[in-house]
Structure formats: structure tokens, C-alpha cells
């Protein structure tokens, strides 16, 4: 049975400029190509989960502008159920992204319609309750993230929070999280420690995945497991959405019953396929691409 994944999150149109290097504050840099493509952490993770083999539903809000139409059709084309997506009068979320020659990026998100995704409806709550895994990020109102996680936890749906981008989050929200996925910046923001502190994170949630960019990932849980899962060595074109490819694939693999360290290894492969292409949703791998890299190791 495919994993039933529900993603409650954001959808953005990504405006991506490529350049030799990123501009410093106050500086203008003459860049190279420009790409416009659907993104947003929620939408990306929904597409990632669907391509990885999950039966996926996206809950979120898109604008009544032309971007909203494109965002909705990209999700549908990937096989994501968009029947509960809200359309809100006004602009869609937009992300202005700059990518340098090493594939590193800077991202500014203007939330637009994502801000209107508040007060979950009965139909949205039912979708969460019917799922195997709920996936949330932090580009929508935090009260909605909290309600979605609480709904999932109460229904026995496994809850994953990808605490990206780093924001102040209510401590009580973490009580509803079964698995926390964070990078080093996000880990520091949650614990307030100068370095990622796994013990401090495990005091808040039962399972943690710390993503380490080019160094792979670390999985730790309250049962005493603490394992480093190395990265796949690939040519990096653009790191945008690598975390989304990872998290979407992780949700699917966990729901399929894989051991979590193996699920992290599989998700690392998804992230590694993603970074080889420019852009967000268009770079998210399908299951055969993930399997090909995973089986290469
Ligand atoms: O994680 C990558 C995403 O972050 C981009 O697609 C952009 O929309 C921002 O939300």
C-alpha cells in the first residue's frame, strides 16, 4: 500500500536568478539566466512525496492571480490531490531566489495567499486524520501548523515537522511532533544553543533528523540510536528544494515501514538527485531516480 501523505503548507512561485556570486547588501550584481517555476516548501514536499510513490494530498492556499493557476496545475500534474486547496483573493506566495555558481542560494519569501491559510476546515482535518503521515513546514501561520500537528497526533497520524524556515515556535507545538527534521540553523534556533544539540532536541521530540548539507544527515531518537548517514557524492547545480526532496521522500519511506535510518539513506538519495538540477519543483526526483542512486551505494 502506498503511504498516504498529507502536506499542510505553502505554495510559492519561485523567481530564480543565477549569478557568479550572490550580491552583498546594497550591491547590484550582473547575473546569468532567470527561471520562474512553482515552489514553496509545502508544495515542493507534496510533489516530492507524490513522485517518491506516496498518495499525496496538499492543504494550503494559493492566490487568485496567474501564479495561482500555475501553482495548482503543477501540483495536479504531479498527481497530488488538490481538491481541498483554497483560492484566496489576491497574490500568491512568491519567493525571490538567487543562486550562485556553487549552487548556494539566498531566498526571500513574500507569503501572499499563504498568510490566509488559517482555521482548518472539517474537510482539512478529516484529510489529516485519514493519512498515514502528516508533513508540515513553517511558511504558513504557525497557529495553523500547530492545529494541523495536533489534529494528526490525536488521530494517530504520524507527524513530521520540517522546522523551515527557522522561526520562533511555541514549545507546546513540539509536543505534537513525532519526527523533527531540521538543518543546523534551524536546530540552533529551536534550542538556543550555539551548536546543534541533539540531546536538547530529543528532550523536546522523540526523533530527530539533522540535515548536514553536503555531509549527509544524522538520525537520533530517544531509544538511543544516533547514526550519521553519509551524503551521496554528486555534482551540485542548485541546492534549492533539496531539503524538500529529502523530507517528502522520508515521509513516504517511513510510512512504508522502512527502518528510519534506511529511510534517511533513501531520502538522502532524493536530495542528491534534486541538487543536480536547477529550480525547485522541476528538480524533485521520481521514485526510479531515487532507487537508482540508493541502489548504487
Ligand atoms: O525549500 C525551497 C523553497 O523555499 C523554494 O521553492 C521557495 O519557494 C521557498 O519556499
Short mmCIF file of C-alpha atoms and ligand atoms in Angstrom, two decimals:
data_model
loop_
_atom_site.label_atom_id
_atom_site.label_comp_id
_atom_site.label_asym_id
_atom_site.label_seq_id
_atom_site.Cartn_x
_atom_site.Cartn_y
_atom_site.Cartn_z
CA UNK A 1 0.00 0.00 0.00
CA UNK A 2 1.42 3.44 -0.91
CA UNK A 3 1.93 5.80 2.03
CA UNK A 4 -0.92 8.27 2.38
CA UNK A 5 0.77 11.63 2.92
CA UNK A 6 -0.91 14.93 3.71
CA UNK A 7 1.12 18.11 3.46
CA UNK A 8 -0.21 21.25 5.15
CA UNK A 9 1.95 24.09 3.91
CA UNK A 10 2.90 26.83 1.48
CA UNK A 11 2.92 27.24 -2.27
CA UNK A 12 5.08 29.95 -3.88
CA UNK A 13 6.04 30.99 -7.35
CA UNK A 14 9.86 30.95 -7.38
CA UNK A 15 11.64 33.71 -9.32
CA UNK A 16 15.18 32.39 -9.61
CA UNK A 17 18.19 34.42 -10.76
CA UNK A 18 21.53 32.67 -11.36
CA UNK A 19 24.81 34.55 -10.90
CA UNK A 20 28.52 34.02 -10.43
CA UNK A 21 28.09 35.12 -6.82
CA UNK A 22 25.36 36.47 -4.54
CA UNK A 23 25.18 40.27 -4.14
CA UNK A 24 26.19 41.81 -0.82
CA UNK A 25 23.70 44.23 0.86
CA UNK A 26 23.44 47.39 -1.27
CA UNK A 27 25.28 45.83 -4.22
CA UNK A 28 24.00 45.02 -7.74
CA UNK A 29 25.49 42.01 -9.50
CA UNK A 30 25.01 41.29 -13.21
CA UNK A 31 23.61 37.76 -13.32
CA UNK A 32 23.11 34.94 -15.82
CA UNK A 33 19.87 33.02 -16.51
CA UNK A 34 16.45 33.55 -14.95
CA UNK A 35 13.98 30.74 -14.23
CA UNK A 36 10.39 31.04 -12.98
CA UNK A 37 8.87 27.85 -11.57
CA UNK A 38 6.44 26.65 -8.90
CA UNK A 39 7.96 26.13 -5.45
CA UNK A 40 7.17 26.72 -1.80
CA UNK A 41 8.23 24.26 0.87
CA UNK A 42 4.75 22.77 1.27
CA UNK A 43 4.05 22.35 -2.42
CA UNK A 44 7.57 21.05 -3.06
CA UNK A 45 7.25 18.45 -0.31
CA UNK A 46 3.84 17.35 -1.59
CA UNK A 47 5.25 16.91 -5.11
CA UNK A 48 8.35 15.18 -3.69
CA UNK A 49 6.18 12.74 -1.75
CA UNK A 50 3.97 12.02 -4.77
CA UNK A 51 6.95 11.43 -7.06
CA UNK A 52 8.54 9.23 -4.42
CA UNK A 53 5.47 6.97 -4.53
CA UNK A 54 3.11 8.39 -1.90
CA UNK A 55 -0.60 9.02 -2.35
CA UNK A 56 -0.45 12.70 -1.55
CA UNK A 57 -2.86 15.48 -0.64
CA UNK A 58 -1.86 19.14 -0.39
CA UNK A 59 -3.62 21.52 2.00
CA UNK A 60 -2.83 25.19 1.55
CA UNK A 61 -3.82 28.48 -0.10
CA UNK A 62 -2.95 29.92 -3.49
CA UNK A 63 -3.79 33.37 -4.84
CA UNK A 64 -6.39 34.37 -7.43
CA UNK A 65 -3.59 35.61 -9.76
CA UNK A 66 -1.99 33.85 -12.73
CA UNK A 67 0.68 32.39 -10.45
CA UNK A 68 -2.04 30.59 -8.51
CA UNK A 69 -3.24 28.79 -11.65
CA UNK A 70 0.29 27.58 -12.42
CA UNK A 71 0.91 26.51 -8.82
CA UNK A 72 -2.29 24.45 -8.78
CA UNK A 73 -1.63 22.80 -12.12
CA UNK A 74 1.95 21.84 -11.20
CA UNK A 75 0.63 20.01 -8.13
CA UNK A 76 -2.10 18.28 -10.12
CA UNK A 77 0.33 17.26 -12.85
CA UNK A 78 2.48 15.56 -10.22
CA UNK A 79 -0.54 13.53 -9.09
CA UNK A 80 -1.18 15.48 -5.88
CA UNK A 81 -4.80 15.75 -4.71
CA UNK A 82 -5.57 19.50 -4.74
CA UNK A 83 -9.30 19.21 -4.18
CA UNK A 84 -9.09 20.95 -0.79
CA UNK A 85 -6.67 23.72 -1.83
CA UNK A 86 -8.08 27.17 -1.06
CA UNK A 87 -8.01 30.05 -3.52
CA UNK A 88 -7.70 33.36 -1.78
CA UNK A 89 -8.38 36.71 -3.47
CA UNK A 90 -5.02 38.46 -4.08
CA UNK A 91 -1.46 37.46 -4.82
CA UNK A 92 0.06 34.01 -4.45
CA UNK A 93 3.16 33.42 -2.39
CA UNK A 94 6.33 34.46 -4.21
CA UNK A 95 9.95 33.54 -3.46
CA UNK A 96 12.80 35.63 -4.84
CA UNK A 97 15.78 33.28 -5.07
CA UNK A 98 19.40 33.97 -6.00
CA UNK A 99 21.71 31.04 -6.80
CA UNK A 100 25.49 31.27 -7.14
CA UNK A 101 27.92 29.15 -9.18
CA UNK A 102 28.40 26.71 -6.28
CA UNK A 103 24.64 26.10 -6.11
CA UNK A 104 24.24 28.02 -2.84
CA UNK A 105 21.17 30.23 -2.56
CA UNK A 106 19.53 33.12 -0.73
CA UNK A 107 15.72 33.15 -0.54
CA UNK A 108 13.24 35.89 0.31
CA UNK A 109 9.64 34.68 0.66
CA UNK A 110 6.68 37.04 0.31
CA UNK A 111 3.87 34.87 1.75
CA UNK A 112 0.84 36.33 -0.11
CA UNK A 113 -2.03 33.83 -0.01
CA UNK A 114 -0.12 31.52 2.36
CA UNK A 115 -0.93 34.02 5.12
CA UNK A 116 -4.64 33.31 4.66
CA UNK A 117 -4.30 29.58 5.39
CA UNK A 118 -5.83 29.77 8.87
CA UNK A 119 -8.52 27.90 10.83
CA UNK A 120 -8.53 24.37 9.40
CA UNK A 121 -11.89 23.28 7.98
CA UNK A 122 -13.57 19.98 8.88
CA UNK A 123 -12.58 18.58 5.46
CA UNK A 124 -8.94 19.54 6.01
CA UNK A 125 -8.94 17.97 9.48
CA UNK A 126 -10.51 14.80 8.06
CA UNK A 127 -7.81 14.56 5.39
CA UNK A 128 -5.13 14.79 8.09
CA UNK A 129 -6.87 12.19 10.25
CA UNK A 130 -7.12 9.76 7.30
CA UNK A 131 -3.42 9.99 6.40
CA UNK A 132 -0.51 7.77 7.45
CA UNK A 133 1.87 10.72 7.67
CA UNK A 134 1.35 14.48 8.06
CA UNK A 135 4.11 16.79 6.88
CA UNK A 136 4.32 20.45 7.97
CA UNK A 137 6.82 23.27 7.48
CA UNK A 138 6.89 26.86 8.74
CA UNK A 139 5.90 29.05 5.76
CA UNK A 140 2.25 29.31 6.82
CA UNK A 141 0.77 30.79 10.02
CA UNK A 142 2.25 28.94 12.99
CA UNK A 143 -1.19 28.56 14.58
CA UNK A 144 -2.22 26.50 11.52
CA UNK A 145 0.91 24.36 11.77
CA UNK A 146 0.13 23.75 15.42
CA UNK A 147 -3.52 22.83 14.75
CA UNK A 148 -2.56 20.50 11.90
CA UNK A 149 0.01 18.71 14.08
CA UNK A 150 -2.44 18.44 16.98
CA UNK A 151 -5.10 17.04 14.64
CA UNK A 152 -2.66 14.49 13.25
CA UNK A 153 -1.41 13.41 16.66
CA UNK A 154 -4.96 13.00 18.03
CA UNK A 155 -5.89 10.79 15.06
CA UNK A 156 -2.81 8.58 15.22
CA UNK A 157 -1.31 10.03 12.01
CA UNK A 158 2.50 10.19 12.20
CA UNK A 159 3.53 13.83 12.37
CA UNK A 160 6.68 15.26 10.80
CA UNK A 161 7.69 18.90 11.27
CA UNK A 162 10.35 20.29 8.96
CA UNK A 163 11.04 23.43 11.03
CA UNK A 164 11.99 25.51 7.97
CA UNK A 165 12.43 28.38 7.66
CA UNK A 166 13.70 28.97 11.21
CA UNK A 167 11.07 30.91 13.21
CA UNK A 168 10.07 31.30 16.82
CA UNK A 169 7.87 28.33 17.54
CA UNK A 170 5.69 27.68 20.56
CA UNK A 171 7.26 24.94 22.72
CA UNK A 172 3.87 23.25 23.02
CA UNK A 173 3.85 22.71 19.25
CA UNK A 174 6.77 20.32 19.52
CA UNK A 175 4.70 18.12 21.87
CA UNK A 176 2.68 17.13 18.78
CA UNK A 177 5.73 16.16 16.66
CA UNK A 178 6.80 12.53 16.14
CA UNK A 179 9.79 13.35 13.92
CA UNK A 180 11.56 16.70 13.63
CA UNK A 181 13.63 17.46 10.51
CA UNK A 182 15.99 20.43 10.86
CA UNK A 183 19.18 21.79 9.39
CA UNK A 184 21.89 23.22 11.60
CA UNK A 185 20.50 26.78 11.57
CA UNK A 186 17.02 25.55 12.48
CA UNK A 187 18.37 23.28 15.22
CA UNK A 188 20.20 26.21 16.80
CA UNK A 189 17.09 28.40 16.57
CA UNK A 190 15.00 25.82 18.44
CA UNK A 191 17.38 25.10 21.32
CA UNK A 192 19.14 28.47 21.51
CA UNK A 193 22.46 26.59 21.69
CA UNK A 194 25.49 27.82 19.75
CA UNK A 195 25.83 24.42 18.03
CA UNK A 196 23.16 21.84 17.08
CA UNK A 197 22.42 19.98 20.31
CA UNK A 198 20.82 16.59 19.68
CA UNK A 199 20.22 15.87 23.37
CA UNK A 200 18.39 19.18 23.76
CA UNK A 201 16.26 18.41 20.69
CA UNK A 202 15.45 14.92 21.97
CA UNK A 203 14.21 16.50 25.19
CA UNK A 204 11.56 18.17 23.00
CA UNK A 205 10.68 15.50 20.40
CA UNK A 206 11.13 11.70 20.27
CA UNK A 207 13.01 11.54 16.93
CA UNK A 208 15.26 13.99 15.11
CA UNK A 209 16.86 14.15 11.69
CA UNK A 210 19.58 16.78 11.43
CA UNK A 211 20.42 17.50 7.81
CA UNK A 212 24.08 18.38 7.30
CA UNK A 213 24.07 19.71 3.74
CA UNK A 214 26.99 18.14 1.82
CA UNK A 215 27.85 15.92 4.81
CA UNK A 216 24.57 13.93 4.77
CA UNK A 217 22.22 13.57 7.74
CA UNK A 218 22.18 12.43 11.36
CA UNK A 219 19.31 10.41 12.81
CA UNK A 220 18.77 10.21 16.58
CA UNK A 221 15.95 9.04 18.82
CA UNK A 222 15.00 8.54 22.46
CA UNK A 223 15.72 4.80 22.16
CA UNK A 224 19.41 5.66 22.00
CA UNK A 225 20.05 5.46 18.27
CA UNK A 226 22.35 8.16 16.94
CA UNK A 227 23.69 7.48 13.44
CA UNK A 228 25.36 9.54 10.77
CA UNK A 229 24.09 8.73 7.26
CA UNK A 230 26.64 9.95 4.70
CA UNK A 231 25.72 12.04 1.65
CA UNK A 232 25.89 10.78 -1.93
CA UNK A 233 28.67 12.43 -3.93
CA UNK A 234 27.13 14.26 -6.91
CA UNK A 235 27.70 17.44 -8.97
CA UNK A 236 25.73 20.30 -7.38
CA UNK A 237 23.86 22.70 -9.69
CA UNK A 238 21.38 24.20 -7.21
CA UNK A 239 20.60 23.25 -3.60
CA UNK A 240 17.10 24.84 -3.70
CA UNK A 241 14.45 22.32 -2.58
CA UNK A 242 16.99 19.62 -1.68
CA UNK A 243 15.55 19.67 1.85
CA UNK A 244 12.06 19.36 0.39
CA UNK A 245 13.03 16.38 -1.79
CA UNK A 246 14.58 14.81 1.32
CA UNK A 247 11.60 15.41 3.61
CA UNK A 248 8.95 14.30 1.09
CA UNK A 249 10.84 11.07 0.40
CA UNK A 250 11.43 10.49 4.11
CA UNK A 251 7.69 10.72 4.81
CA UNK A 252 6.97 8.12 2.13
CA UNK A 253 9.71 5.74 3.25
CA UNK A 254 8.72 5.96 6.92
CA UNK A 255 5.08 5.32 6.04
CA UNK A 256 6.15 2.24 4.04
CA UNK A 257 7.59 0.81 7.22
CA UNK A 258 11.29 1.23 6.48
CA UNK A 259 13.65 1.43 9.39
CA UNK A 260 14.23 5.15 9.96
CA UNK A 261 17.99 5.07 9.32
CA UNK A 262 17.33 3.35 5.97
CA UNK A 263 14.52 5.84 5.31
CA UNK A 264 17.03 8.66 5.89
CA UNK A 265 19.51 6.99 3.49
CA UNK A 266 16.75 6.77 0.86
CA UNK A 267 15.81 10.40 1.49
CA UNK A 268 19.48 11.42 1.16
CA UNK A 269 19.37 9.89 -2.33
CA UNK A 270 16.30 12.01 -3.15
CA UNK A 271 18.10 15.17 -2.03
CA UNK A 272 21.19 14.23 -4.03
CA UNK A 273 19.19 13.76 -7.24
CA UNK A 274 17.47 17.12 -6.63
CA UNK A 275 20.67 19.20 -6.30
CA UNK A 276 21.84 18.12 -9.74
CA UNK A 277 19.12 20.24 -11.40
CA UNK A 278 18.26 23.97 -11.22
CA UNK A 279 14.93 25.02 -9.68
CA UNK A 280 12.54 23.65 -7.09
CA UNK A 281 9.56 21.56 -8.22
CA UNK A 282 11.13 20.61 -11.55
CA UNK A 283 14.17 19.16 -9.79
CA UNK A 284 12.26 16.84 -7.45
CA UNK A 285 13.06 13.21 -8.30
CA UNK A 286 10.68 10.38 -9.05
CA UNK A 287 10.94 7.02 -7.31
CA UNK A 288 13.03 5.37 -10.03
CA UNK A 289 15.66 8.11 -9.82
CA UNK A 290 15.82 7.78 -6.04
CA UNK A 291 16.09 3.98 -6.25
CA UNK A 292 18.83 4.17 -8.90
CA UNK A 293 21.07 6.30 -6.67
CA UNK A 294 20.15 4.43 -3.46
CA UNK A 295 21.00 1.06 -5.04
CA UNK A 296 24.29 2.41 -6.39
CA UNK A 297 25.70 2.57 -2.84
O1 LIG B 1 12.75 24.97 0.04
C1 LIG B 1 12.78 25.69 -1.16
C2 LIG B 1 11.63 26.63 -1.25
O2 LIG B 1 11.79 27.62 -0.25
C3 LIG B 1 11.52 27.37 -2.54
O3 LIG B 1 10.79 26.67 -3.51
C4 LIG B 1 10.90 28.70 -2.12
O4 LIG B 1 9.61 28.87 -2.57
C5 LIG B 1 10.98 28.71 -0.60
O5 LIG B 1 9.76 28.48 -0.05
#
